[in-house]
Coordinates of C-alpha atoms and ligand atoms in Angstrom, one line a residue:
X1 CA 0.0 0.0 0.0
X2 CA 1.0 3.4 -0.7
X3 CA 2.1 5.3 2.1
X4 CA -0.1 8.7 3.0
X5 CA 2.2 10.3 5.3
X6 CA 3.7 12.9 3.1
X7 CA 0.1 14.3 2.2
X8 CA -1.0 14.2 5.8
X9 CA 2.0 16.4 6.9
X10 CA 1.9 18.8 4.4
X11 CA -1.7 19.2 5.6
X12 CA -1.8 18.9 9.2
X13 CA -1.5 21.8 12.0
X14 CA 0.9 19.4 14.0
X15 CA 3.5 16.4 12.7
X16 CA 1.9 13.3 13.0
X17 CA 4.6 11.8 14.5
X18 CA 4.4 14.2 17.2
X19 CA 0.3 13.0 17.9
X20 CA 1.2 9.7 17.6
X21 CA 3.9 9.4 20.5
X22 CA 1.3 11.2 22.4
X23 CA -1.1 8.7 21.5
X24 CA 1.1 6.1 22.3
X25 CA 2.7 7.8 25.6
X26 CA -1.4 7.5 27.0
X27 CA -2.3 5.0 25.0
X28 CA -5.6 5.7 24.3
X29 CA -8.3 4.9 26.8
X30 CA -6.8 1.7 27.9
X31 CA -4.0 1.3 29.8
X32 CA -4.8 -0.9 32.2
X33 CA -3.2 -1.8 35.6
X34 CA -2.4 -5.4 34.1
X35 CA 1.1 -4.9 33.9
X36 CA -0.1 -2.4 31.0
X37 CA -1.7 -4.3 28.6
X38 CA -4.6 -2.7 27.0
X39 CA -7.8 -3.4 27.4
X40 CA -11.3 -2.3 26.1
X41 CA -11.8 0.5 27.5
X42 CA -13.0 -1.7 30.6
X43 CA -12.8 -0.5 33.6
X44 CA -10.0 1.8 32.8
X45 CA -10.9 5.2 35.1
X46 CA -9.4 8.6 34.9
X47 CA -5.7 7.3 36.6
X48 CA -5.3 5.5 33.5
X49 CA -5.4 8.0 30.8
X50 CA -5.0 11.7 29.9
X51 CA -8.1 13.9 31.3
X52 CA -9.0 15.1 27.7
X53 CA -9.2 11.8 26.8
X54 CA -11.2 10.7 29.9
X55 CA -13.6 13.3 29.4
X56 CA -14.2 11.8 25.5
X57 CA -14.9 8.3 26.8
X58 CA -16.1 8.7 29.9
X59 CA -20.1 8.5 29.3
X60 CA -19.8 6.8 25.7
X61 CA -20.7 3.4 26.1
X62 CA -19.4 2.7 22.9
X63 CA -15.9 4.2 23.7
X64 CA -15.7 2.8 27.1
X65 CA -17.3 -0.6 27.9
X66 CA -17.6 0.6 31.2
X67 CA -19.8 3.1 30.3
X68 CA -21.9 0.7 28.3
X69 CA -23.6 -0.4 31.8
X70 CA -24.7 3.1 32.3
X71 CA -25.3 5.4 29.0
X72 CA -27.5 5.3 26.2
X73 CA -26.7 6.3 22.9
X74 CA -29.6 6.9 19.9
X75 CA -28.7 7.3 16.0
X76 CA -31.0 9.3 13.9
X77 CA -31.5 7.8 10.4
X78 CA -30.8 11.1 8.1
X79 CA -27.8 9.4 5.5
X80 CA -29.8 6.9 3.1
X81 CA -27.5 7.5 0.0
X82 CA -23.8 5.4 -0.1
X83 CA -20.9 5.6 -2.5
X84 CA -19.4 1.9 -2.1
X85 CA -20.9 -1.8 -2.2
X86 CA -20.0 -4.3 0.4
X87 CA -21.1 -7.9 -0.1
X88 CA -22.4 -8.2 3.7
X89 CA -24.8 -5.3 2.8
X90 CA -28.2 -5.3 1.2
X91 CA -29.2 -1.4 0.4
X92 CA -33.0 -2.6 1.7
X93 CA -31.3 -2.7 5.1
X94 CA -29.7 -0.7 7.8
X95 CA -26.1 -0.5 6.8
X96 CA -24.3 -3.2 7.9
X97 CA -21.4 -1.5 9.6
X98 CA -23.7 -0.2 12.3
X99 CA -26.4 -1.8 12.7
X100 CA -27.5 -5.3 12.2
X101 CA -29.9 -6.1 9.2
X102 CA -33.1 -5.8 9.8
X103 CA -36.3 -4.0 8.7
X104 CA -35.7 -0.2 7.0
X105 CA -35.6 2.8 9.3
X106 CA -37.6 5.2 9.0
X107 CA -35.5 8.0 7.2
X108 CA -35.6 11.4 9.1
X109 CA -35.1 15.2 7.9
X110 CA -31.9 16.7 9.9
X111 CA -35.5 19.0 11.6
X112 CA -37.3 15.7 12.2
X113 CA -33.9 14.0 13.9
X114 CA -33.3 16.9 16.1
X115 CA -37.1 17.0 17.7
X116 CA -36.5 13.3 18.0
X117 CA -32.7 13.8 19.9
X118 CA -34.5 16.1 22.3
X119 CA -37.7 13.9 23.2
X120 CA -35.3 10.7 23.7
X121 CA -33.3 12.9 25.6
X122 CA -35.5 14.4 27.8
X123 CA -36.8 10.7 28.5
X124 CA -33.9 8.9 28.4
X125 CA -31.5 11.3 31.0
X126 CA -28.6 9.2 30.4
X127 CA -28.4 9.4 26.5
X128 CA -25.2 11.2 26.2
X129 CA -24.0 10.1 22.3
X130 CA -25.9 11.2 19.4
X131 CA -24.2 8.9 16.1
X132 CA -25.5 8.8 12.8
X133 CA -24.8 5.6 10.8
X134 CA -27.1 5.1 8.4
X135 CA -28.8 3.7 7.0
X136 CA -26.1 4.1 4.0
X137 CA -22.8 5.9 5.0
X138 CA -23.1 9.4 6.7
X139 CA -20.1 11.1 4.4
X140 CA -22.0 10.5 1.6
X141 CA -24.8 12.7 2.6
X142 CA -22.4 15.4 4.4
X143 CA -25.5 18.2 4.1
X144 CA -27.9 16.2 6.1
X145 CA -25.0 14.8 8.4
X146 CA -24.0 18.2 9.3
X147 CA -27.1 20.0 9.6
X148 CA -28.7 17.6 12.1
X149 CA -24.8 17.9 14.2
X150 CA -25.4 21.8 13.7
X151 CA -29.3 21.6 15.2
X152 CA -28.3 19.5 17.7
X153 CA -25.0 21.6 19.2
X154 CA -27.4 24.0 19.1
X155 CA -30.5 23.0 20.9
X156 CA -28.6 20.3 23.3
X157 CA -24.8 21.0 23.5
X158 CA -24.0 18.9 26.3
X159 CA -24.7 15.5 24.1
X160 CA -22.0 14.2 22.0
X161 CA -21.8 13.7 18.8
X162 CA -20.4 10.7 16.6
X163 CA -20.3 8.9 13.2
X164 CA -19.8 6.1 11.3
X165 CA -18.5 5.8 7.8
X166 CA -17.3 3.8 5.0
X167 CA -14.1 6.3 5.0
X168 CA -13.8 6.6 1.2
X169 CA -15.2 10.3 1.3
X170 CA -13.6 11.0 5.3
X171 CA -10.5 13.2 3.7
X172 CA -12.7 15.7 2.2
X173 CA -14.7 16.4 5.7
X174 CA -11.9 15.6 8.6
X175 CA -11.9 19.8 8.7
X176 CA -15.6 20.0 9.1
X177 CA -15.9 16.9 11.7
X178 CA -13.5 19.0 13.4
X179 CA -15.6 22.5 13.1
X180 CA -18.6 20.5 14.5
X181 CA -16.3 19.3 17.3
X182 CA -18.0 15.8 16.7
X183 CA -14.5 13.6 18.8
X184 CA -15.6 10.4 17.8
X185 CA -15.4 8.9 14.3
X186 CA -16.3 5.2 13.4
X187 CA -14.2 3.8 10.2
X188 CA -15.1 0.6 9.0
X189 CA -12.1 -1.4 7.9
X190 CA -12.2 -4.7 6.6
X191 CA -8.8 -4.6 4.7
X192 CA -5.7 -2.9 4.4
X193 CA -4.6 -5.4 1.0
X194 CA -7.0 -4.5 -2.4
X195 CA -6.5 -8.3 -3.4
X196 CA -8.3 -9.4 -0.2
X197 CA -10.5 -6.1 -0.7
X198 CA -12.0 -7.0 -4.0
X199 CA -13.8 -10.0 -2.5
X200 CA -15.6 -7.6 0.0
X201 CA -16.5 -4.8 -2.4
X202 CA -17.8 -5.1 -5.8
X203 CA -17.8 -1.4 -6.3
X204 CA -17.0 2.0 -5.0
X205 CA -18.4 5.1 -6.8
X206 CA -15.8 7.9 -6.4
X207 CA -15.3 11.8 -7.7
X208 CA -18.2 10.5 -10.1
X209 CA -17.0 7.5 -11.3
X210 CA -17.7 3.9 -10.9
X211 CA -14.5 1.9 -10.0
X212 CA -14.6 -2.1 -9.6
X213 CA -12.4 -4.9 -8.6
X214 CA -8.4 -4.3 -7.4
X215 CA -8.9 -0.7 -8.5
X216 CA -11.5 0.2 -6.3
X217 CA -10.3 -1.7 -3.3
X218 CA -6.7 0.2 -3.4
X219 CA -9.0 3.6 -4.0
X220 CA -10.7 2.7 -0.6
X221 CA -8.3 1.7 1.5
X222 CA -5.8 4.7 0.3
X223 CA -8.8 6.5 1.4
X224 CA -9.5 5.2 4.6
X225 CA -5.7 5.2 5.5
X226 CA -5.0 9.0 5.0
X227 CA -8.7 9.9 6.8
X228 CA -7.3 8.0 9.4
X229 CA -4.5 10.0 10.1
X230 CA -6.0 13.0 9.4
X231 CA -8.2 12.6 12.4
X232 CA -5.9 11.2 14.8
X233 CA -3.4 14.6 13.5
X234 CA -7.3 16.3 14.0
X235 CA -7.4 14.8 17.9
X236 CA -10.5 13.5 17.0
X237 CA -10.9 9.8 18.6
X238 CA -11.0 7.1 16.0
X239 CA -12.7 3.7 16.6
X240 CA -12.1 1.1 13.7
X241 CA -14.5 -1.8 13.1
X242 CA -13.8 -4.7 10.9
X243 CA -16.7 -7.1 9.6
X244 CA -15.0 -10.7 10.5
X245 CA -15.4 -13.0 7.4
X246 CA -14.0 -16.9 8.1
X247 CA -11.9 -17.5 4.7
X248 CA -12.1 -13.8 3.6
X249 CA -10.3 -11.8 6.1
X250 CA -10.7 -13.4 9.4
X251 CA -6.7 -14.0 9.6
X252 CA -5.5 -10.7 7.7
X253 CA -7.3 -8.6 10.3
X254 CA -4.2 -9.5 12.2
X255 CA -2.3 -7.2 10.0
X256 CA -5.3 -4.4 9.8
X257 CA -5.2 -4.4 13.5
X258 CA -1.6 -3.2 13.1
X259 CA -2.4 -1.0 10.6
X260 CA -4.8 1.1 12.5
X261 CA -3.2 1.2 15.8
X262 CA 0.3 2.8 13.9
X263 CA -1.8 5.4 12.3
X264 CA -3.4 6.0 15.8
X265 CA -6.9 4.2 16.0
X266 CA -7.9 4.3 19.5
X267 CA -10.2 1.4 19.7
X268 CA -10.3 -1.7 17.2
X269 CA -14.0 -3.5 17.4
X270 CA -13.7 -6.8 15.3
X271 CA -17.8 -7.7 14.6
X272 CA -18.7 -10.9 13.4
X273 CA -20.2 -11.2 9.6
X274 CA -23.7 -11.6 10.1
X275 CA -25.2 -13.1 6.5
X276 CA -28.6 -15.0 6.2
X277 CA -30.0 -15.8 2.9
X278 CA -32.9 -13.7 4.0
X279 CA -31.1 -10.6 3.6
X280 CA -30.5 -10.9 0.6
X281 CA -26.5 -9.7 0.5
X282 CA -24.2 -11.4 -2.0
X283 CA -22.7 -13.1 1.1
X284 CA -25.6 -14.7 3.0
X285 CA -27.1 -16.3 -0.5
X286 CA -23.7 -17.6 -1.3
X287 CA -23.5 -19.0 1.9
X288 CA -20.7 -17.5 3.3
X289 CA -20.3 -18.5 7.1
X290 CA -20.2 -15.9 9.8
X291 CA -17.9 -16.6 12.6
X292 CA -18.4 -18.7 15.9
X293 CA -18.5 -17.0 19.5
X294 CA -15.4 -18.8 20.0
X295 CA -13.7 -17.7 16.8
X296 CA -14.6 -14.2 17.1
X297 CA -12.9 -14.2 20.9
X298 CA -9.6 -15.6 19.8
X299 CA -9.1 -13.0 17.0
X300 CA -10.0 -10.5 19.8
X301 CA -7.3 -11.7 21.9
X302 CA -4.9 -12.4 18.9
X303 CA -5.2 -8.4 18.4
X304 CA -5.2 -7.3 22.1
X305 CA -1.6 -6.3 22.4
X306 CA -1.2 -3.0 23.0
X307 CA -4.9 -1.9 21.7
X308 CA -7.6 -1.3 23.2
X309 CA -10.2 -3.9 22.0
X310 CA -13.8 -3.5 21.7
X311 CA -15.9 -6.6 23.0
X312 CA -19.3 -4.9 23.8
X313 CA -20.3 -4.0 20.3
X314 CA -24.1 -4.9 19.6
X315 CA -24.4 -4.1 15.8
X316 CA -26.7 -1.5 16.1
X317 CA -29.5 -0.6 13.8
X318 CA -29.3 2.9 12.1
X319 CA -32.0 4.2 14.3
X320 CA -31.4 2.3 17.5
X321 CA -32.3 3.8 21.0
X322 CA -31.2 2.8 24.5
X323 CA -28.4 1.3 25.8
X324 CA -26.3 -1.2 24.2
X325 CA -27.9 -4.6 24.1
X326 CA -32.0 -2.7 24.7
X327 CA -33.6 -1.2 21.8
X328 CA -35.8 1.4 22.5
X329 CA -36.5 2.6 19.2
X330 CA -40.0 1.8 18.9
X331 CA -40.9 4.3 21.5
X332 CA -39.4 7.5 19.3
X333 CA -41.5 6.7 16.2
X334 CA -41.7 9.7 13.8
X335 CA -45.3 9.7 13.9
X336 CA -44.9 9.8 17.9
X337 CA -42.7 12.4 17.6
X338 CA -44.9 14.7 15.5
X339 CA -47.7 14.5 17.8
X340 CA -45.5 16.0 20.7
X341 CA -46.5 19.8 20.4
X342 CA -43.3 21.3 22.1
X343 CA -39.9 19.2 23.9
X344 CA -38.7 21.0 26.5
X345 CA -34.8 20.5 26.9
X346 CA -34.4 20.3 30.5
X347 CA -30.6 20.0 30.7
X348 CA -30.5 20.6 34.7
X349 CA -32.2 17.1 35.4
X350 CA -30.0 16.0 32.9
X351 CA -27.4 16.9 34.9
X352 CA -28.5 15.8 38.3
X353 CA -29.8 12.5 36.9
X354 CA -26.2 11.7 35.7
X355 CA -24.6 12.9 38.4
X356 CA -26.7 9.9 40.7
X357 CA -25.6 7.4 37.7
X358 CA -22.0 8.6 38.5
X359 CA -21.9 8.6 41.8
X360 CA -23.4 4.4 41.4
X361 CA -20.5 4.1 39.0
X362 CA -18.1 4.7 41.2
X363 CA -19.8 2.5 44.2
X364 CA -19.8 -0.3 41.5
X365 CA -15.8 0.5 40.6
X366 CA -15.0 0.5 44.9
X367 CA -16.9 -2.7 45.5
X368 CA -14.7 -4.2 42.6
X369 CA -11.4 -2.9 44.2
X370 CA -12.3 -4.6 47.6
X371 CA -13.5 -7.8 46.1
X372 CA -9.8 -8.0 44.6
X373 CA -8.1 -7.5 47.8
X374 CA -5.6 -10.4 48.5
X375 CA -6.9 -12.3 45.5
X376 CA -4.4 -15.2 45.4
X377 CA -2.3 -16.0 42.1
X378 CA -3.3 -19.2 40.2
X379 CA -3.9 -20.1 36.5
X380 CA -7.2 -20.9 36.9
X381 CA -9.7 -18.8 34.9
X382 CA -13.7 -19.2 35.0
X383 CA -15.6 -17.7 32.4
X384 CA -19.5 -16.5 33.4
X385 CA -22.8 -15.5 32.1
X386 CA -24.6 -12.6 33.3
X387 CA -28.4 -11.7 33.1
X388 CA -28.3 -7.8 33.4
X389 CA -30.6 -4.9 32.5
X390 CA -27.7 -2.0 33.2
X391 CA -26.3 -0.7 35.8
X392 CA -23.7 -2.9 36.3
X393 CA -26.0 -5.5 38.1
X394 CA -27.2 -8.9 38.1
X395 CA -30.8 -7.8 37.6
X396 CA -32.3 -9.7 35.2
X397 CA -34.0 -12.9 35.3
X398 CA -32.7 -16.2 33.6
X399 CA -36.4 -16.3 31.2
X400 CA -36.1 -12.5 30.8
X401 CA -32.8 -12.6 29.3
X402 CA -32.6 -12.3 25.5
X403 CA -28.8 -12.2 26.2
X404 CA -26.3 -13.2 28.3
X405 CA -23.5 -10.9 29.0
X406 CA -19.8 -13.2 29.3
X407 CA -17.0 -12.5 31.9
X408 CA -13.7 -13.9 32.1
X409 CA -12.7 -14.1 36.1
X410 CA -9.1 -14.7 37.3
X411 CA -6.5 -14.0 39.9
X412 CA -5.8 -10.4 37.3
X413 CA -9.6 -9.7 38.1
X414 CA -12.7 -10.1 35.7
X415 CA -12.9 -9.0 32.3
X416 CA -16.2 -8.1 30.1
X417 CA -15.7 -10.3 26.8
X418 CA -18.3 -10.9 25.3
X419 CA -22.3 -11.2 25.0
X420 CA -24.7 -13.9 23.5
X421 CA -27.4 -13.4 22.1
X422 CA -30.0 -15.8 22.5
X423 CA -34.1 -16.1 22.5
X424 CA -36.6 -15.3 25.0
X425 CA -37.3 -18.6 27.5
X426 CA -39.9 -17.2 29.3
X427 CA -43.3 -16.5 26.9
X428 CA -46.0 -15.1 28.9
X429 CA -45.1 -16.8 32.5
X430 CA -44.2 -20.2 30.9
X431 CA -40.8 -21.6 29.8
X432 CA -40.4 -22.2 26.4
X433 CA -39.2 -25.9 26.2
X434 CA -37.9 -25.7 22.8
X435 CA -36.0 -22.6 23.4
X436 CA -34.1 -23.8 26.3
X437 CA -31.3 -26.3 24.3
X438 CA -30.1 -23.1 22.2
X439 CA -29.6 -20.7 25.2
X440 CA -27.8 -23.5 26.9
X441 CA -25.9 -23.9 24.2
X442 CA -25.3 -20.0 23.9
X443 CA -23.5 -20.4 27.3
X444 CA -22.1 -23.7 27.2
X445 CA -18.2 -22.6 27.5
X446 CA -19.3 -20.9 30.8
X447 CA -18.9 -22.9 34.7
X448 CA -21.6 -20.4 35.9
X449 CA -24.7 -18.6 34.9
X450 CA -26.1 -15.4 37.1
X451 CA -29.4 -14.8 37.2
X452 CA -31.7 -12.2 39.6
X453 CA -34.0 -15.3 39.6
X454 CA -34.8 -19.1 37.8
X455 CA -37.0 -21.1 37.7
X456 CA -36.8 -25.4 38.4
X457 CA -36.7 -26.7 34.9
X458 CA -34.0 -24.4 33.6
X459 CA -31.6 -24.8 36.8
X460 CA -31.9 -28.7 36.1
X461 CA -31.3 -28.0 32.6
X462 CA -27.8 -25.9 33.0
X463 CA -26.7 -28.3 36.1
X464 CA -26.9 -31.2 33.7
X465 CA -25.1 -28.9 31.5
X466 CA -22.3 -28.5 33.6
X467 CA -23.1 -24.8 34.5
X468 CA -23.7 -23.7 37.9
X469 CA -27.0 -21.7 37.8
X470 CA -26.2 -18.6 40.5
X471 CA -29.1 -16.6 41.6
X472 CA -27.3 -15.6 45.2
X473 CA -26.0 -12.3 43.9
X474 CA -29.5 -11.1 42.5
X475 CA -29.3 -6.8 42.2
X476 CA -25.3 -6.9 43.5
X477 CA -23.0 -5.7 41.6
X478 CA -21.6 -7.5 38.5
X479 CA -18.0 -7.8 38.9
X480 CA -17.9 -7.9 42.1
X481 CA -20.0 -10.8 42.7
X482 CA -17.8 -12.9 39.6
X483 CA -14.5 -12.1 41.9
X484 CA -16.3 -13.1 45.2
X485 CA -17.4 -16.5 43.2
X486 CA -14.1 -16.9 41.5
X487 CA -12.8 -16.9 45.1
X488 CA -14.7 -19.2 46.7
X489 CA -14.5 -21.4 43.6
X490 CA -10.5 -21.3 43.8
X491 CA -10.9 -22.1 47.5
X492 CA -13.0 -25.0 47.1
X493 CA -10.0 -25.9 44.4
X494 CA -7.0 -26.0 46.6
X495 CA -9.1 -27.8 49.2
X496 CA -9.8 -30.3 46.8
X497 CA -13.4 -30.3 47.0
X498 CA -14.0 -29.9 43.5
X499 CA -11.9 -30.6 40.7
X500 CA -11.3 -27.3 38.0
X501 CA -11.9 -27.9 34.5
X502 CA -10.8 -25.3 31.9
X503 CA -14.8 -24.7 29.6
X504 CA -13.2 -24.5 26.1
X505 CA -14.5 -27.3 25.2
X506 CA -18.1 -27.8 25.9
X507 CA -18.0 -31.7 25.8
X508 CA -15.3 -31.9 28.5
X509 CA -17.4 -29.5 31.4
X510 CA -20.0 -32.7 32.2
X511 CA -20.2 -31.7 36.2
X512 CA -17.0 -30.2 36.8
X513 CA -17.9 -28.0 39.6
X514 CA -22.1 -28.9 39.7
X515 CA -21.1 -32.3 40.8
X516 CA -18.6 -32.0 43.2
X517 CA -20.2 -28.9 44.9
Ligands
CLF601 FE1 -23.4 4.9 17.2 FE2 -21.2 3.8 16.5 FE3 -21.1 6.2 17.6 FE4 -21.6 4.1 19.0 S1 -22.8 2.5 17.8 S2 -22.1 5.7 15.7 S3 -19.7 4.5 18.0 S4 -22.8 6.0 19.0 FE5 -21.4 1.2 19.2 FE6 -23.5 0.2 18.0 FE7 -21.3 -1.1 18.0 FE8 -21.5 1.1 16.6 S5 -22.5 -0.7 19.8 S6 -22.7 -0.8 16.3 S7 -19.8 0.5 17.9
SF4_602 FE1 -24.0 -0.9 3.1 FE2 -22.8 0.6 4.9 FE3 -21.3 -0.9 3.1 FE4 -22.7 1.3 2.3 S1 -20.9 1.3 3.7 S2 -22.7 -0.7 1.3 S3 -24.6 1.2 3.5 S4 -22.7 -1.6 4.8

């Protein structure tokens, strides 16, 4: 690939060198205490990073995956048109590098989208990020990006703003992000090699012509290079995500991972391809595989050197609502919207609302510290399932659940990896008997479930399983009730009392810890 150096430091205010070794001295979000090595924004507090950054990722639960817990984001659907073709993307659909594919948004004048930030706002306190993604790629419709970012400063400057593109038009509007002062920006980047790139892209339709093939791979990724460093020389935060596709790119995203994090990409999220014939993209009726839980996780840790690695993406629709993992989108319909007469933008209850999630947060982050105290060292790792609503809790209930929320527990602490989604057990007060094999499954590399509460047939279900169903730490804390078990589960260890078995494997977990309990 051609190097885009020479053009960025002809055009930035400050040598890029000179950003990046102050990238690199902080290290984006993530430092964290284990013996520096990076992590997804975690837990990572304001010790850990430099206070401008902090205040950036602080409340943006896509930034910070602590933050996840607690804020809400919402995207407004004003950007229908895109200049490029990916094969994991049907144009009947959300676009694919934000959202999952799923029924059309509605599409939403920059006017319409800004009544709509300010009613979710004023009902949602804790919705702090305004993105747009979509439905096709924001750059491509700068005028109604940049309108709705100007209405929106205007009207409710205390939420942040953020976007998600494509990259292959980013260059020509790195200035004007700037001007906007929107500090986060999403790249999609699924290569950094046009000869891998041509089997993800059939087109790209740039300064009005229609390129194809090698050509219009190199084009794009040229592209999404130089806007790359362009906003890290900007000091705008950039968060790369890359579609994983098993036999396409799954092992080269090794190398875009290096790519990224040399030109300054503060967070790499690696999303698995989702492709069903139903969509209708080239890849789900050719048949092309998505990635398994398992797969996905060891190309995450593969890349978590010195990055910070984003594990709490949720592949949002183009006009999602709520926090991560809750879709609330259905509330905020236009046709809601229009029959509100006036929204009054109360930012002091804003305020003071946030201010009680804060002070939680930081109850939640103590009671983690003290469960760690005196952890002893071993090698023994657990890896649990959650049932949460927010807050950091284990407050939902097992039927409830529509996903599981995966922790990795061990004598360095616990670690958020990963959620599963899975379908509802509990239909109008009665278990779903069907349903219950697949959300086993969904958890079946976990020694432990929590749950706020279950019921007979499904504790019978995940004890012959192997998992231990755990509904003793209902409405505590999340992390700190995964240490206190991963305690008392090592305890029980080095007493002999039970016997550890390491989950990979789901065949190998018959009763490890149920049984001898
Ligand atoms: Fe939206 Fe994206 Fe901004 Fe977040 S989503 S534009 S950075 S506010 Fe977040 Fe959703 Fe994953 Fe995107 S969970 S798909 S990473
Ligand atoms: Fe679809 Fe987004 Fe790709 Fe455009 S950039 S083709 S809208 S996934």
């Amino acid at each position: 690939m051609q190097s885009t150096m020479t053009d960025m430091e002809t055009s930035a205010a400050k040598p890029l060198t000179q950003i990046l070794e102050q990238i690199a001295e902080h290290k984006g979000c993530g430092t964290s205490s284990e013996g520096g090595k990076a992590s997804c924004g975690s837990s990572d507090g304001p010790a850990d990073m430099a206070p401008e950054v902090w205040e950036k990722v602080k409340n943006h639960p896509c930034y910070s995956e602590e933050a996840h817990h607690h804020y809400a984001r919402m995207h407004v659907a004003v950007a229908p048109a895109c200049n490029i073709q990916c094969n994991y993307c049907n144009r009947k659909y959300d676009c694919a590098n934000e959202s999952r594919p799923g029924v059309v948004s509605e599409k939403l004048t920059p006017e319409q989208a800004s009544k709509k930030v300010l009613a979710v706002a004023s009902a949602i306190p804790q919705m702090t990020v305004l993105g747009i993604a979509g439905p096709g790629d924001p750059l491509a419709n700068p005028a109604k990006t940049f309108k709705t970012f100007e209405l929106i400063a205007k009207t409710a400057p205390d939420i942040k703003l953020c976007l998600s593109t494509n990259g292959l038009a980013l260059p020509d509007h790195v200035d004007t992000i700037k001007a906007f002062n929107v500090d986060h920006v999403t790249i999609t980047i699924n290569m950094v090699d046009p000869e891998i790139g041509q089997h993800i892209y059939p087109w790209i339709y740039y300064k009005n012509k229609r390129y194809t093939g090698i050509e219009a791979a190199r084009i794009l990724t040229e592209r999404q290079m130089l806007g790359l460093e362009m906003l890290t020389a900007a000091g705008v935060l950039a968060k790369i995500n890359s579609v994983m596709i098993p036999g396409i790119n799954d092992k080269h995203l090794v190398e875009v991972n290096k790519a990224v994090k040399s030109r300054g990409a503060f967070l790499h999220n690696i999303m698995p391809l989702i492709s069903a014939p139903e969509h209708g993209t080239v890849f789900g009726l050719n048949g092309q595989r998505g990635p398994s839980a398992q797969e996905l996780k060891a190309l995450q840790d593969a890349c978590e050197g010195d990055m910070n690695m984003m594990r709490h993406c949720r592949q949002c629709r183009a006009d999602a609502v709520g926090l991560l993992g809750e879709d609330r989108s259905a509330e905020f319909t236009t046709e809601k919207i229009d029959e509100m007469s006036e929204v009054v933008y109360d930012a002091e209850s804003r305020r003071n609302y946030q201010a009680l999630v804060e002070a939680e947060r930081m109850e939640k982050v103590a009671a983690k510290e003290a469960a760690m105290a005196n952890l002893d060292t071993t090698d023994i790792k657990l890896m649990i399932a959650v049932a949460t609503k927010g807050q950091g809790r284990v407050n939902e209930h097992f039927g409830h659940a529509t996903e599981f929320q995966i922790y990795e527990v061990g004598s360095a602490g616990s670690k958020f990896v990963g959620h599963r989604r899975v379908d509802l057990y509990c239909q109008g007060g009665f278990g779903e008997e069907e349903t219950l094999p697949s959300v086993v499954r969904a958890i079946n590399d976990c020694h432990a479930v929590f749950v706020a509460k279950i019921g007979g047939c499904p504790r019978d279900e995940l004890k012959a399983a192997g998992i231990d169903p755990v509904d003793r730490f209902a409405h505590e804390f999340i992390e700190e009730s995964a240490i206190t078990y991963f305690r008392e589960y090592c305890a029980k260890v080095s007493t002999g009392e039970i016997e550890h078995q390491a989950r990979g494997d789901a065949d190998i977990r018959q009763g490890a810890y149920i049984a001898a309990a």
